[in-house]
Amino acid sequence: MRDVTPDVPALHRRSFLKYTGALGAAAAVSASLSACSSGPESTNDTGSGGGRDRTLTAVIGYGNDGSWDPTQTASAFCMAANHHIYEGLLDTDPISREPYAALATEVPKDPDSTTWRFTLRAGATFHDGKPVTADDVVFVFERILDPDTQTLAKGFFASWLKEVRKIDARNVELVLKFPFPDGLSRLTLAKIMPKHVFSRPGAWDDAIKGKAIGSGPYRQTAHHPKSNTTFEAFDAYNGPRKPAFRKMNWLTIVDAAPRVAKISGSSSGAQIADNIPYANIGQLESGGMTVAGGAGMNNLFLMFNTAHKPFDDVRVRQALHYAIDTEKMVEVALKGHGRPSSSFLDEANPSYRRAKTVYDHDPDKAKALLREAGVKGLSIEILAVNVSWIVDCLPTVKASWDAIGVKTTLSPQETTAVFTKLDQKRDYQVVAAASNPNQFGLDADLIMHYNYGPENLWMQYTRWAADPVARQLFKDMDRATREPDPAKKKAIVQDYLDVVAEQAVLYPVVHNELMTAWDPARLSGIRAQPYPGINLLQAKWA
């Protein structure tokens, strides 16, 4: 991997599916996880005995069978859980994303320095009772920076972080290639894992399957893929965000109807749920639940196979975007909880600027572009994930494309099936799917390198990386990464975002809110996130 480009690495076959949770995990991960093969101890335990020791039950609308390895997961459930199990040197507030001292004792006072020194918190221990040391920190970062080890986290660190050195048992030093203050908030993506556990043969495979041992406020007590994962407060935790719940039971319920039912009514089995369908907001609020949304990078995107004509022609890609009635999509499918995209970034992002090319609904322009490109009688099959809100949006895409004379077939499938086809390099025309890089952070450099780059997996899917426009884009992205002046950096980013908008190779159609519901009579301190999952590190019983 090139030092100057923080790309998501080119991954071996099937790895991306593990990262996103699209592949089923294997069965039991270890005897210490309560003999998973015996089945869930309970998926309805809400601690009916009452008191502060009762169990908090949460419903997560995403699978818990993705990779649990913090260095390579993008699974919504697993990432959310890992924030409660593990710590970084620094972690970030789930809403503002401002860094705070976690395993380290303080945030570096000079973020523009090319050397950051951290002292580990005195008395910090892993869930197996062993102390956290500098060796564990170096172990994790060496894995991330290892050129022969392909991890998702490498793409967030390799461009700017040169090495991590052990000073002594409680002190480490991070050496940067150039000043990169945005790196402080990224340190939460490098969760510190015990070397004595995960350096063993086969241990990284165990981590993928669900084995999780960290130093955070909650320890994992059982893991049942496709059912639930349980936690309990770690009594030896001495860090900044103390556990407020004696036990937690997180259920994975991907289907919308049973997920909503689990938190509905007087006999509801859970106190909080994410990924609430817009159609159920009124029902839940009338039942006494609080329902709140978080607007961010969550989006429906279209991805074109530029090796499949006529999608190599930018005019065709633009025409198909101009044709979509995005206002209708927001009104009908999203019930008003979204906005047509006016940039790759959402409007709340600090680096947002309205793009020079905005795809307002313009069917006449769409038809003109197709004529200019010499395209007639185009038929398209949209390969789409079957995420419920994506499926709700698809009829608007079909109706819009049919209206300009493009015969459109919808083909929603399980996420597993969609990404297996992409991973196997099968031919396709257009993919419609959901994405939210905000789960990794807010800075535009991170977001764009997650989606674009010469060795990026998404660019492999689009077959676009060798295009001359793409090559110049990647150079501009590298230049922005290295630019020390914040204002100049922002200007470079905004300029290359205009290129991304114009090219429309992988581009959002709408940005939408993600809704979270909870019982305010039982929980307080909840904040709705603009990305999947929940964060309960500042929540407590009401």
Coordinates of C-alpha atoms in Angstrom, one line a residue:
M1 CA 0.0 0.0 0.0
R2 CA 1.2 3.5 -0.8
D3 CA 2.2 5.5 2.2
V4 CA 0.4 8.6 0.9
T5 CA -3.0 7.2 0.3
P6 CA -5.2 6.1 3.2
D7 CA -7.3 3.7 1.1
V8 CA -9.4 0.9 2.2
P9 CA -7.0 -2.0 1.1
A10 CA -7.7 -4.3 -1.7
L11 CA -9.1 -7.2 0.2
H12 CA -9.0 -10.9 -0.5
R13 CA -12.3 -12.5 -1.6
R14 CA -15.2 -12.5 0.9
S15 CA -13.4 -10.3 3.4
F16 CA -15.5 -7.3 2.8
L17 CA -18.6 -9.3 3.5
K18 CA -17.2 -10.2 6.9
Y19 CA -16.5 -6.6 7.6
T20 CA -20.0 -5.5 6.9
G21 CA -21.7 -8.4 8.6
A22 CA -23.0 -9.8 5.3
L23 CA -21.5 -13.3 6.0
G24 CA -22.8 -15.5 8.7
A25 CA -20.3 -16.0 11.6
A26 CA -19.3 -19.5 12.6
A27 CA -20.8 -21.1 15.7
A28 CA -19.3 -20.9 19.2
V29 CA -16.2 -18.8 19.6
S30 CA -14.9 -20.2 22.8
A31 CA -16.0 -21.9 26.0
S32 CA -15.7 -18.7 27.9
L33 CA -18.7 -17.2 25.9
S34 CA -21.2 -19.3 27.8
A35 CA -21.3 -22.3 25.5
C36 CA -23.0 -20.6 22.5
S37 CA -24.0 -23.9 21.0
S38 CA -26.6 -24.4 23.7
G39 CA -28.6 -21.4 22.4
P40 CA -29.4 -18.1 23.9
E41 CA -29.9 -18.0 27.7
S42 CA -32.6 -15.4 27.1
T43 CA -33.7 -13.0 24.5
N44 CA -36.4 -11.5 26.7
D45 CA -34.5 -10.8 29.9
T46 CA -35.5 -7.3 31.1
G47 CA -34.7 -7.9 34.7
S48 CA -38.3 -8.2 35.9
G49 CA -37.1 -8.2 39.5
G50 CA -36.5 -4.4 39.3
G51 CA -33.9 -2.4 41.0
R52 CA -30.6 -1.0 39.6
D53 CA -29.3 -4.6 38.8
R54 CA -32.0 -5.2 36.2
T55 CA -30.9 -5.9 32.7
L56 CA -31.1 -3.3 30.0
T57 CA -32.4 -4.9 26.8
A58 CA -31.7 -3.2 23.5
V59 CA -32.9 -4.1 20.0
I60 CA -30.4 -3.5 17.1
G61 CA -31.7 -3.6 13.6
Y62 CA -28.5 -5.1 12.2
G63 CA -26.9 -8.5 12.4
N64 CA -24.5 -9.5 15.2
D65 CA -22.8 -12.1 13.0
G66 CA -20.3 -9.8 11.2
S67 CA -16.7 -9.5 12.1
W68 CA -16.0 -8.5 15.7
D69 CA -12.3 -7.8 15.0
P70 CA -12.0 -4.0 15.8
T71 CA -9.2 -3.6 13.2
Q72 CA -11.4 -4.7 10.3
T73 CA -15.1 -4.5 11.1
A74 CA -17.7 -2.2 9.5
S75 CA -20.6 -4.1 11.0
A76 CA -23.0 -1.7 12.7
F77 CA -23.9 -4.1 15.6
C78 CA -20.3 -5.1 16.2
M79 CA -18.8 -1.6 16.0
A80 CA -21.4 -0.3 18.5
A81 CA -20.7 -3.2 20.9
N82 CA -17.0 -2.8 20.6
H83 CA -17.2 0.8 21.8
H84 CA -18.6 -0.6 25.1
I85 CA -16.0 -3.4 25.3
Y86 CA -12.8 -1.8 24.1
E87 CA -11.0 1.5 24.5
G88 CA -8.7 3.4 22.2
L89 CA -5.9 5.6 23.5
L90 CA -8.5 8.3 22.8
D91 CA -12.2 7.8 22.2
T92 CA -14.7 10.2 20.7
D93 CA -18.0 11.5 21.8
P94 CA -20.7 9.7 19.8
I95 CA -22.3 12.9 18.6
S96 CA -19.7 15.7 18.4
R97 CA -16.9 13.2 17.7
E98 CA -14.6 15.3 19.8
P99 CA -11.7 13.1 21.2
Y100 CA -11.4 12.5 24.9
A101 CA -8.8 10.6 27.0
A102 CA -9.8 6.9 27.3
L103 CA -6.9 4.5 27.9
A104 CA -4.5 7.5 27.7
T105 CA -4.5 10.0 30.5
E106 CA -4.9 13.1 28.3
V107 CA -5.4 14.4 24.8
P108 CA -2.1 15.7 23.3
K109 CA -1.9 19.5 23.8
D110 CA -0.3 20.1 20.4
P111 CA -2.3 18.2 17.8
D112 CA -0.1 19.8 15.0
S113 CA 3.0 18.0 16.4
T114 CA 4.5 15.1 14.5
T115 CA 5.0 13.2 17.7
W116 CA 2.3 12.4 20.2
R117 CA 3.2 10.8 23.5
F118 CA 0.6 9.0 25.6
T119 CA 0.7 7.7 29.2
L120 CA -1.6 4.8 29.9
R121 CA -4.2 5.1 32.7
A122 CA -2.8 3.6 35.9
G123 CA -4.5 0.4 36.9
A124 CA -6.2 -0.2 33.6
T125 CA -6.9 -3.9 33.1
F126 CA -8.3 -6.2 30.5
H127 CA -11.5 -8.2 31.2
D128 CA -9.3 -11.3 32.0
G129 CA -7.6 -9.4 34.8
K130 CA -4.3 -8.8 33.0
P131 CA -2.9 -5.2 33.0
V132 CA -2.9 -3.0 29.9
T133 CA 0.6 -2.2 28.8
A134 CA 2.5 -0.4 26.1
D135 CA 3.2 -3.8 24.5
D136 CA -0.6 -4.1 23.8
V137 CA -0.7 -0.7 22.2
V138 CA 2.3 -1.4 19.9
F139 CA 0.8 -4.9 19.1
V140 CA -2.4 -3.4 17.8
F141 CA -0.8 -0.6 15.8
E142 CA 1.8 -2.9 14.3
R143 CA -1.0 -5.1 13.0
I144 CA -2.8 -2.0 11.5
L145 CA 0.4 -0.7 9.8
D146 CA 1.7 -4.1 8.7
P147 CA 1.9 -3.9 4.9
D148 CA 1.3 -7.7 4.6
T149 CA -1.8 -7.6 6.8
Q150 CA -5.0 -6.3 5.1
T151 CA -7.3 -4.6 7.6
L152 CA -9.9 -2.0 7.2
A153 CA -8.2 0.1 9.8
K154 CA -5.1 0.4 7.7
G155 CA -6.9 2.8 5.4
F156 CA -7.5 5.2 8.3
F157 CA -3.9 5.3 9.5
A158 CA -1.3 4.2 7.0
S159 CA -1.2 7.5 5.1
W160 CA -0.1 9.7 8.1
L161 CA 1.1 7.4 10.9
K162 CA 4.7 6.2 10.6
E163 CA 5.1 4.1 13.7
V164 CA 4.2 3.5 17.3
R165 CA 7.1 3.1 19.8
K166 CA 7.1 1.8 23.3
I167 CA 8.9 4.1 25.8
D168 CA 8.3 2.0 28.9
A169 CA 5.5 -0.1 30.3
R170 CA 3.0 2.8 30.5
N171 CA 4.2 5.2 27.9
V172 CA 4.0 5.1 24.1
E173 CA 4.9 7.5 21.3
L174 CA 3.1 7.9 18.0
V175 CA 5.4 9.2 15.2
L176 CA 3.5 10.9 12.3
K177 CA 4.7 11.3 8.7
F178 CA 3.5 14.9 8.7
P179 CA 1.2 17.0 11.0
F180 CA -2.3 15.5 10.9
P181 CA -4.5 16.8 13.8
D182 CA -7.5 14.9 12.4
G183 CA -5.7 11.8 13.4
L184 CA -6.6 12.4 17.1
S185 CA -10.3 11.5 16.5
R186 CA -9.3 8.5 14.5
L187 CA -7.5 6.9 17.4
T188 CA -10.9 5.5 18.6
L189 CA -10.7 3.2 15.5
A190 CA -7.6 1.6 17.0
K191 CA -9.1 -0.3 19.9
I192 CA -6.4 -1.7 22.2
M193 CA -6.6 -5.5 22.4
P194 CA -4.6 -7.8 24.7
K195 CA -1.5 -9.1 23.0
H196 CA -1.4 -12.2 25.3
V197 CA -4.8 -13.2 23.8
F198 CA -4.8 -12.1 20.2
S199 CA -1.2 -13.0 19.3
R200 CA -2.0 -16.7 19.7
P201 CA -2.5 -18.9 16.6
G202 CA -6.0 -18.6 15.3
A203 CA -6.9 -15.7 17.6
W204 CA -7.8 -13.3 14.9
D205 CA -10.2 -15.8 13.4
D206 CA -11.8 -16.0 16.9
A207 CA -12.0 -12.2 17.0
I208 CA -13.9 -12.3 13.7
K209 CA -16.3 -14.8 15.0
G210 CA -17.1 -12.8 18.2
K211 CA -14.4 -13.2 20.8
A212 CA -14.0 -9.8 22.5
I213 CA -11.8 -9.0 25.4
G214 CA -11.1 -5.4 26.1
S215 CA -10.5 -2.9 28.9
G216 CA -13.8 -1.0 28.5
P217 CA -16.7 -0.6 31.0
Y218 CA -18.6 -3.7 29.8
R219 CA -17.4 -7.2 29.2
Q220 CA -19.0 -9.6 26.8
T221 CA -20.6 -12.6 28.6
A222 CA -22.2 -14.5 25.8
H223 CA -22.4 -14.3 22.0
H224 CA -25.1 -16.0 20.0
P225 CA -24.8 -15.2 16.3
K226 CA -28.1 -14.1 14.6
S227 CA -29.8 -13.9 18.1
N228 CA -28.2 -11.8 20.8
T229 CA -25.0 -10.7 22.6
T230 CA -24.9 -10.1 26.4
F231 CA -22.7 -7.9 28.5
E232 CA -22.1 -7.1 32.2
A233 CA -20.5 -4.2 34.0
F234 CA -16.7 -4.7 34.4
D235 CA -16.1 -4.1 38.1
A236 CA -12.4 -3.4 37.7
Y237 CA -13.0 -0.6 35.2
N238 CA -11.4 2.7 36.3
G239 CA -11.8 4.8 33.2
P240 CA -13.8 8.0 32.4
R241 CA -17.2 6.5 31.4
K242 CA -18.4 4.2 34.2
P243 CA -20.9 1.4 33.4
A244 CA -24.5 2.4 34.5
F245 CA -26.1 -1.0 33.8
R246 CA -25.3 -4.2 35.7
K247 CA -26.2 -6.3 32.7
M248 CA -27.1 -5.6 29.0
N249 CA -28.8 -7.9 26.5
W250 CA -28.6 -6.7 22.9
L251 CA -31.0 -8.5 20.5
T252 CA -30.4 -8.6 16.8
I253 CA -33.7 -8.2 14.9
V254 CA -33.2 -7.2 11.3
D255 CA -36.8 -7.4 10.2
A256 CA -38.7 -4.2 11.0
A257 CA -42.0 -5.6 12.3
P258 CA -40.7 -7.8 15.1
R259 CA -38.1 -5.1 16.0
V260 CA -40.9 -2.5 16.5
A261 CA -43.1 -5.1 18.3
K262 CA -40.3 -5.7 20.8
I263 CA -40.4 -2.2 22.1
S264 CA -44.2 -1.6 21.7
G265 CA -46.9 -1.6 24.3
S266 CA -47.0 -2.0 28.1
S267 CA -45.4 -5.4 28.0
S268 CA -42.5 -4.4 25.7
G269 CA -39.4 -6.6 26.1
A270 CA -36.9 -3.9 25.5
Q271 CA -36.2 -0.3 26.5
I272 CA -34.4 1.0 23.3
A273 CA -34.2 0.2 19.6
D274 CA -32.4 1.7 16.7
N275 CA -33.3 1.7 12.9
I276 CA -37.0 2.6 13.5
P277 CA -39.1 2.7 10.4
Y278 CA -40.6 6.1 9.7
A279 CA -44.1 4.6 9.4
N280 CA -43.9 3.5 13.1
I281 CA -42.8 6.8 14.6
G282 CA -46.4 7.9 15.5
Q283 CA -47.4 4.6 16.9
L284 CA -44.4 4.5 19.2
E285 CA -44.7 8.1 20.3
S286 CA -48.4 7.5 21.2
G287 CA -47.3 4.6 23.3
G288 CA -45.0 6.8 25.4
M289 CA -41.7 6.2 23.6
T290 CA -39.4 9.0 22.7
V291 CA -38.4 8.8 19.0
A292 CA -35.5 10.9 17.8
G293 CA -33.5 11.1 14.6
G294 CA -29.9 11.8 13.7
A295 CA -29.2 13.3 10.3
G296 CA -25.8 12.6 8.8
M297 CA -24.1 10.6 6.0
N298 CA -26.6 7.8 5.9
N299 CA -27.6 7.6 2.2
L300 CA -29.0 5.6 -0.7
F301 CA -26.3 5.6 -3.3
L302 CA -26.0 4.4 -6.9
M303 CA -22.9 2.7 -8.0
F304 CA -22.2 2.2 -11.7
N305 CA -20.1 -0.5 -13.4
T306 CA -18.0 1.7 -15.7
A307 CA -16.7 -1.4 -17.5
H308 CA -20.3 -2.1 -18.7
K309 CA -21.3 0.2 -21.6
P310 CA -22.9 2.7 -21.7
F311 CA -22.1 3.4 -18.0
D312 CA -18.5 4.4 -18.9
D313 CA -20.0 7.6 -20.4
V314 CA -20.4 10.3 -17.7
R315 CA -23.4 11.7 -19.6
V316 CA -25.3 8.5 -19.0
R317 CA -24.5 8.4 -15.3
Q318 CA -25.6 12.0 -15.0
A319 CA -28.8 11.5 -17.0
L320 CA -29.9 8.7 -14.7
H321 CA -29.3 10.9 -11.6
Y322 CA -31.1 13.9 -13.1
A323 CA -34.1 11.6 -13.9
I324 CA -34.8 10.6 -10.3
D325 CA -37.6 12.5 -8.6
T326 CA -35.8 12.8 -5.3
E327 CA -38.3 15.1 -3.7
K328 CA -41.0 12.4 -4.3
M329 CA -38.6 9.9 -2.8
V330 CA -38.2 11.9 0.3
E331 CA -41.9 12.6 0.7
V332 CA -43.2 9.1 -0.1
A333 CA -40.5 6.6 0.9
L334 CA -38.7 8.6 3.7
K335 CA -41.8 10.4 5.1
G336 CA -39.9 13.6 5.0
H337 CA -37.0 12.3 7.0
G338 CA -34.3 13.0 4.4
R339 CA -33.0 15.4 1.8
P340 CA -31.9 15.1 -1.8
S341 CA -28.1 15.0 -1.9
S342 CA -26.5 18.3 -2.9
S343 CA -22.9 17.0 -2.4
F344 CA -21.3 13.7 -1.6
L345 CA -21.2 14.9 2.0
D346 CA -24.4 15.7 4.0
E347 CA -25.2 19.3 4.7
A348 CA -24.2 19.1 8.3
N349 CA -20.6 18.0 7.6
P350 CA -18.0 20.7 8.5
S351 CA -16.5 20.4 5.0
Y352 CA -19.8 20.6 3.1
R353 CA -20.2 22.9 0.2
R354 CA -23.0 22.6 -2.4
A355 CA -21.6 20.9 -5.4
K356 CA -21.3 22.5 -8.7
T357 CA -23.3 19.6 -10.2
V358 CA -26.5 19.0 -8.2
Y359 CA -29.0 16.5 -9.6
D360 CA -32.3 18.2 -9.2
H361 CA -35.1 16.4 -10.9
D362 CA -34.8 17.3 -14.6
P363 CA -36.2 14.6 -16.9
D364 CA -35.8 16.8 -20.0
K365 CA -32.1 17.3 -19.2
A366 CA -31.8 13.5 -18.6
K367 CA -33.3 12.7 -22.0
A368 CA -31.0 15.3 -23.7
L369 CA -27.9 13.8 -22.1
L370 CA -28.9 10.3 -23.3
R371 CA -29.4 11.6 -26.8
E372 CA -26.1 13.4 -26.7
A373 CA -24.5 10.1 -25.6
G374 CA -26.2 8.3 -28.5
V375 CA -28.1 5.9 -26.1
K376 CA -31.4 4.5 -27.2
G377 CA -33.6 1.7 -25.9
L378 CA -31.6 1.3 -22.7
S379 CA -32.7 -1.4 -20.3
I380 CA -31.3 -1.6 -16.7
E381 CA -31.5 -4.1 -13.9
I382 CA -30.9 -2.4 -10.6
L383 CA -29.1 -4.9 -8.2
A384 CA -30.2 -3.6 -4.8
V385 CA -29.8 -4.6 -1.2
N386 CA -33.1 -5.5 0.5
V387 CA -32.7 -3.1 3.5
S388 CA -36.2 -2.0 4.2
W389 CA -35.9 1.7 3.5
I390 CA -33.9 1.1 0.4
V391 CA -36.7 -1.1 -0.9
D392 CA -39.1 1.7 -0.1
C393 CA -37.1 4.1 -2.3
L394 CA -36.7 1.8 -5.3
P395 CA -40.1 2.2 -6.9
T396 CA -39.4 6.0 -7.3
V397 CA -36.2 5.2 -9.1
K398 CA -37.9 2.8 -11.4
A399 CA -40.8 5.2 -12.2
S400 CA -38.4 8.0 -12.8
W401 CA -36.2 6.0 -15.2
D402 CA -39.2 4.4 -17.0
A403 CA -40.5 8.0 -17.5
I404 CA -37.4 8.9 -19.6
G405 CA -37.7 5.7 -21.7
V406 CA -35.2 3.6 -19.7
K407 CA -36.8 0.1 -19.1
T408 CA -36.0 -0.6 -15.5
T409 CA -36.1 -3.9 -13.6
L410 CA -35.7 -3.9 -9.8
S411 CA -33.7 -6.8 -8.3
P412 CA -33.6 -6.4 -4.5
Q413 CA -31.6 -9.2 -2.8
E414 CA -30.1 -10.2 0.5
T415 CA -27.0 -8.0 1.2
T416 CA -25.0 -11.2 1.2
A417 CA -26.0 -12.0 -2.3
V418 CA -25.3 -8.5 -3.7
F419 CA -21.8 -8.3 -2.3
T420 CA -21.0 -11.9 -3.1
K421 CA -21.6 -11.0 -6.8
L422 CA -19.5 -7.9 -6.5
D423 CA -16.7 -9.7 -4.7
Q424 CA -16.7 -12.4 -7.3
K425 CA -16.3 -9.6 -10.0
R426 CA -19.5 -10.7 -11.7
D427 CA -21.0 -8.3 -14.3
Y428 CA -23.6 -5.9 -13.3
Q429 CA -25.0 -2.5 -14.4
V430 CA -26.1 -0.5 -11.4
V431 CA -26.1 -1.2 -7.7
A432 CA -28.4 0.6 -5.2
A433 CA -27.4 0.2 -1.6
A434 CA -27.0 2.0 1.8
S435 CA -23.9 3.5 3.3
N436 CA -22.9 5.5 6.3
P437 CA -19.2 6.2 6.8
N438 CA -20.0 8.4 9.8
Q439 CA -19.6 5.3 12.0
F440 CA -15.9 5.8 11.4
G441 CA -15.9 9.6 11.8
L442 CA -16.9 13.0 10.5
D443 CA -13.7 14.3 8.7
A444 CA -14.1 14.4 5.0
D445 CA -10.6 13.0 4.3
L446 CA -11.6 9.8 6.1
I447 CA -15.1 9.6 4.5
M448 CA -13.8 10.1 0.9
H449 CA -10.9 7.6 1.3
Y450 CA -13.4 5.1 2.6
N451 CA -15.3 5.4 -0.7
Y452 CA -12.6 6.5 -3.3
G453 CA -8.9 5.6 -3.9
P454 CA -6.8 3.6 -6.3
E455 CA -6.7 0.5 -4.1
N456 CA -10.1 1.1 -2.6
L457 CA -12.6 -1.9 -2.7
W458 CA -15.5 0.3 -3.9
M459 CA -13.4 1.5 -6.8
Q460 CA -12.6 -2.1 -7.7
Y461 CA -16.4 -2.7 -7.9
T462 CA -16.8 0.4 -10.2
R463 CA -13.8 -0.5 -12.4
W464 CA -13.1 3.2 -12.5
A465 CA -9.7 3.6 -10.8
A466 CA -7.7 3.6 -14.0
D467 CA -9.7 6.4 -15.6
P468 CA -7.6 9.6 -16.1
V469 CA -10.1 11.6 -14.2
A470 CA -9.9 9.2 -11.3
R471 CA -6.1 9.3 -11.3
Q472 CA -6.1 13.0 -10.9
L473 CA -8.8 12.8 -8.2
F474 CA -6.7 10.5 -6.2
K475 CA -3.7 12.9 -6.5
D476 CA -5.9 15.7 -5.3
M477 CA -7.1 13.6 -2.3
D478 CA -3.5 12.9 -1.4
R479 CA -2.6 16.6 -1.6
A480 CA -5.5 17.4 0.7
T481 CA -4.4 14.8 3.3
R482 CA -1.0 16.4 3.5
E483 CA -2.1 20.0 3.5
P484 CA -1.3 21.5 7.0
D485 CA -3.4 24.6 6.6
P486 CA -7.1 23.8 7.6
A487 CA -8.6 26.4 5.3
K488 CA -6.5 25.3 2.3
K489 CA -7.3 21.6 3.1
K490 CA -11.0 22.3 3.2
A491 CA -10.8 24.2 -0.2
I492 CA -9.0 21.3 -1.8
V493 CA -11.5 18.8 -0.5
Q494 CA -14.5 20.9 -1.7
D495 CA -12.9 21.2 -5.1
Y496 CA -12.4 17.5 -5.6
L497 CA -15.9 16.8 -4.2
D498 CA -17.1 18.8 -7.3
V499 CA -15.3 16.2 -9.5
V500 CA -16.9 13.3 -7.6
A501 CA -20.3 14.9 -8.1
E502 CA -19.8 15.5 -11.8
Q503 CA -18.5 12.0 -12.4
A504 CA -21.3 10.3 -10.4
V505 CA -19.6 6.9 -10.3
L506 CA -20.6 6.1 -6.8
Y507 CA -22.8 8.9 -5.5
P508 CA -25.7 9.4 -3.0
V509 CA -29.2 10.0 -4.2
V510 CA -30.6 11.1 -0.8
H511 CA -29.3 11.5 2.7
N512 CA -31.8 10.3 5.4
E513 CA -32.3 10.3 9.1
L514 CA -31.8 7.3 11.3
M515 CA -34.4 7.0 14.0
T516 CA -33.9 5.7 17.6
A517 CA -36.7 4.9 20.0
W518 CA -36.5 4.5 23.8
D519 CA -38.6 4.5 26.9
P520 CA -38.0 7.8 28.8
A521 CA -39.6 6.4 31.9
R522 CA -36.9 3.8 32.2
L523 CA -33.8 5.4 30.4
S524 CA -32.1 8.8 30.5
G525 CA -29.1 10.2 28.8
I526 CA -29.9 8.7 25.4
R527 CA -28.8 10.6 22.3
A528 CA -29.9 9.5 18.8
Q529 CA -27.0 8.9 16.5
P530 CA -26.8 9.8 12.9
Y531 CA -25.2 6.4 12.1
P532 CA -26.3 2.8 12.9
G533 CA -26.2 1.4 16.4
I534 CA -26.5 2.8 19.9
N535 CA -24.0 4.2 22.5
L536 CA -25.0 3.8 26.1
L537 CA -21.7 5.0 27.7
Q538 CA -23.5 8.1 29.1
A539 CA -26.9 6.6 29.6
K540 CA -28.5 5.5 32.9
W541 CA -31.7 4.2 34.4
A542 CA -34.3 7.0 34.7

